[in-house]
Coordinates of C-alpha atoms in Angstrom, one line a residue:
X1 CA 113.2 132.9 112.4
X2 CA 110.6 130.1 112.5
X3 CA 111.9 126.5 112.7
X4 CA 110.7 123.1 111.6
X5 CA 110.8 120.6 114.5
X6 CA 110.6 116.8 114.1
X7 CA 110.2 114.2 116.7
X8 CA 109.2 110.5 116.6
X9 CA 108.1 108.4 119.5
X10 CA 107.5 104.7 119.9
X11 CA 104.2 104.1 121.8
X12 CA 103.2 100.7 123.3
X13 CA 99.5 101.3 122.4
X14 CA 97.4 100.3 119.3
X15 CA 97.7 102.6 116.3
X16 CA 93.9 103.1 116.4
X17 CA 94.1 104.4 120.0
X18 CA 96.8 106.9 119.0
X19 CA 94.9 108.0 115.9
X20 CA 92.0 108.9 118.2
X21 CA 94.4 111.0 120.3
X22 CA 95.8 113.0 117.3
X23 CA 92.6 113.4 115.2
X24 CA 89.8 114.3 117.7
X25 CA 89.2 117.4 119.8
X26 CA 89.1 115.3 123.0
X27 CA 92.3 113.5 122.1
X28 CA 94.2 116.7 121.3
X29 CA 92.9 118.3 124.5
X30 CA 94.5 115.5 126.4
X31 CA 98.1 116.0 125.3
X32 CA 98.5 118.9 122.9
X33 CA 96.5 121.9 124.2
X34 CA 95.6 122.6 127.8
X35 CA 91.9 121.6 128.1
X36 CA 91.7 123.9 131.1
X37 CA 92.1 126.9 128.8
X38 CA 89.7 125.6 126.1
X39 CA 89.2 122.2 124.6
X40 CA 90.4 121.6 121.1
X41 CA 87.8 120.9 118.4
X42 CA 88.2 118.9 115.2
X43 CA 85.8 118.8 112.2
X44 CA 87.2 115.6 110.7
X45 CA 87.8 114.9 107.0
X46 CA 89.7 116.4 104.1
X47 CA 87.6 119.6 104.2
X48 CA 87.7 119.8 108.0
X49 CA 89.3 122.1 110.5
X50 CA 91.1 122.1 113.8
X51 CA 90.6 124.8 116.5
X52 CA 93.3 125.1 119.1
X53 CA 93.6 127.5 122.0
X54 CA 96.9 127.5 124.0
X55 CA 96.2 130.7 125.9
X56 CA 94.2 133.9 125.5
X57 CA 95.4 135.4 122.3
X58 CA 97.2 132.2 121.2
X59 CA 94.3 130.5 119.4
X60 CA 93.0 129.8 116.0
X61 CA 91.1 127.6 113.6
X62 CA 93.0 126.2 110.7
X63 CA 92.1 123.8 107.8
X64 CA 92.9 120.2 107.6
X65 CA 95.5 119.9 104.9
X66 CA 95.7 116.1 104.8
X67 CA 93.4 113.5 106.2
X68 CA 94.3 109.8 105.8
X69 CA 92.8 107.8 108.7
X70 CA 94.2 106.1 110.7
X71 CA 97.7 107.2 109.4
X72 CA 98.0 110.9 108.9
X73 CA 96.6 114.2 109.8
X74 CA 98.1 117.5 108.7
X75 CA 96.6 120.9 109.7
X76 CA 97.6 124.5 109.7
X77 CA 98.3 127.4 107.4
X78 CA 100.0 126.2 104.2
X79 CA 102.4 128.5 102.4
X80 CA 104.6 129.8 105.2
X81 CA 102.3 129.5 108.2
X82 CA 102.4 127.1 111.1
X83 CA 101.6 123.5 110.1
X84 CA 101.3 120.4 112.2
X85 CA 101.9 117.0 110.5
X86 CA 101.3 113.8 112.5
X87 CA 101.9 110.3 111.1
X88 CA 101.0 107.1 112.9
X89 CA 102.7 103.9 111.8
X90 CA 101.6 100.6 113.2
X91 CA 104.3 98.4 114.6
X92 CA 104.5 95.0 116.2
X93 CA 104.7 96.5 119.7
X94 CA 102.2 99.3 119.1
X95 CA 103.1 102.2 116.8
X96 CA 105.5 104.9 116.0
X97 CA 104.3 108.5 115.8
X98 CA 106.1 111.1 113.8
X99 CA 105.4 114.7 114.6
X100 CA 106.5 117.5 112.4
X101 CA 105.8 121.1 113.3
X102 CA 106.6 123.7 110.6
X103 CA 106.8 127.5 111.3
X104 CA 107.5 127.2 115.0
X105 CA 108.5 130.6 116.6
X106 CA 111.7 130.5 118.5
X107 CA 109.8 131.3 121.7
X108 CA 107.7 128.1 121.4
X109 CA 110.4 125.7 120.3
X110 CA 111.5 124.6 123.9
X111 CA 108.0 123.8 125.1
X112 CA 107.2 121.8 122.0
X113 CA 109.6 119.0 123.0
X114 CA 107.3 117.7 125.7
X115 CA 104.4 116.9 123.4
X116 CA 105.6 113.5 122.2
X117 CA 106.1 112.2 125.7
X118 CA 102.7 113.4 126.9
X119 CA 101.1 111.7 123.9
X120 CA 102.9 108.4 124.7
X121 CA 101.9 108.5 128.3
X122 CA 98.3 109.2 127.6
X123 CA 98.1 106.5 124.9
X124 CA 99.7 103.9 127.0
X125 CA 97.6 104.7 130.1
X126 CA 94.4 103.8 128.1
X127 CA 92.5 106.8 129.4

């Protein structure tokens, strides 16, 4: 049965830097999808789309469901499909990022937990 996973991570980097990492193809390719397989692409905006490829056969292009720069991006298949919701909240020491993934298959749940840490490491490295 698909699950909803939620994580939050405090990141010692400016919210604008983190927004770039969660809302662009280059950014998502750095921490969310393996760029060695195929880079992610993002057509920004409320009518945009996100294309992800995790492995051959595990790929797709989904619509942007919410676009509120530099605070929130939500993309996926509404109404029972897989949906990624990422919120960036500025804080005195950087920002807090809340990641919510709806419709996660049981087989993918264990690997998902590493994403927040990779995002934090990349944002704080400044690369």
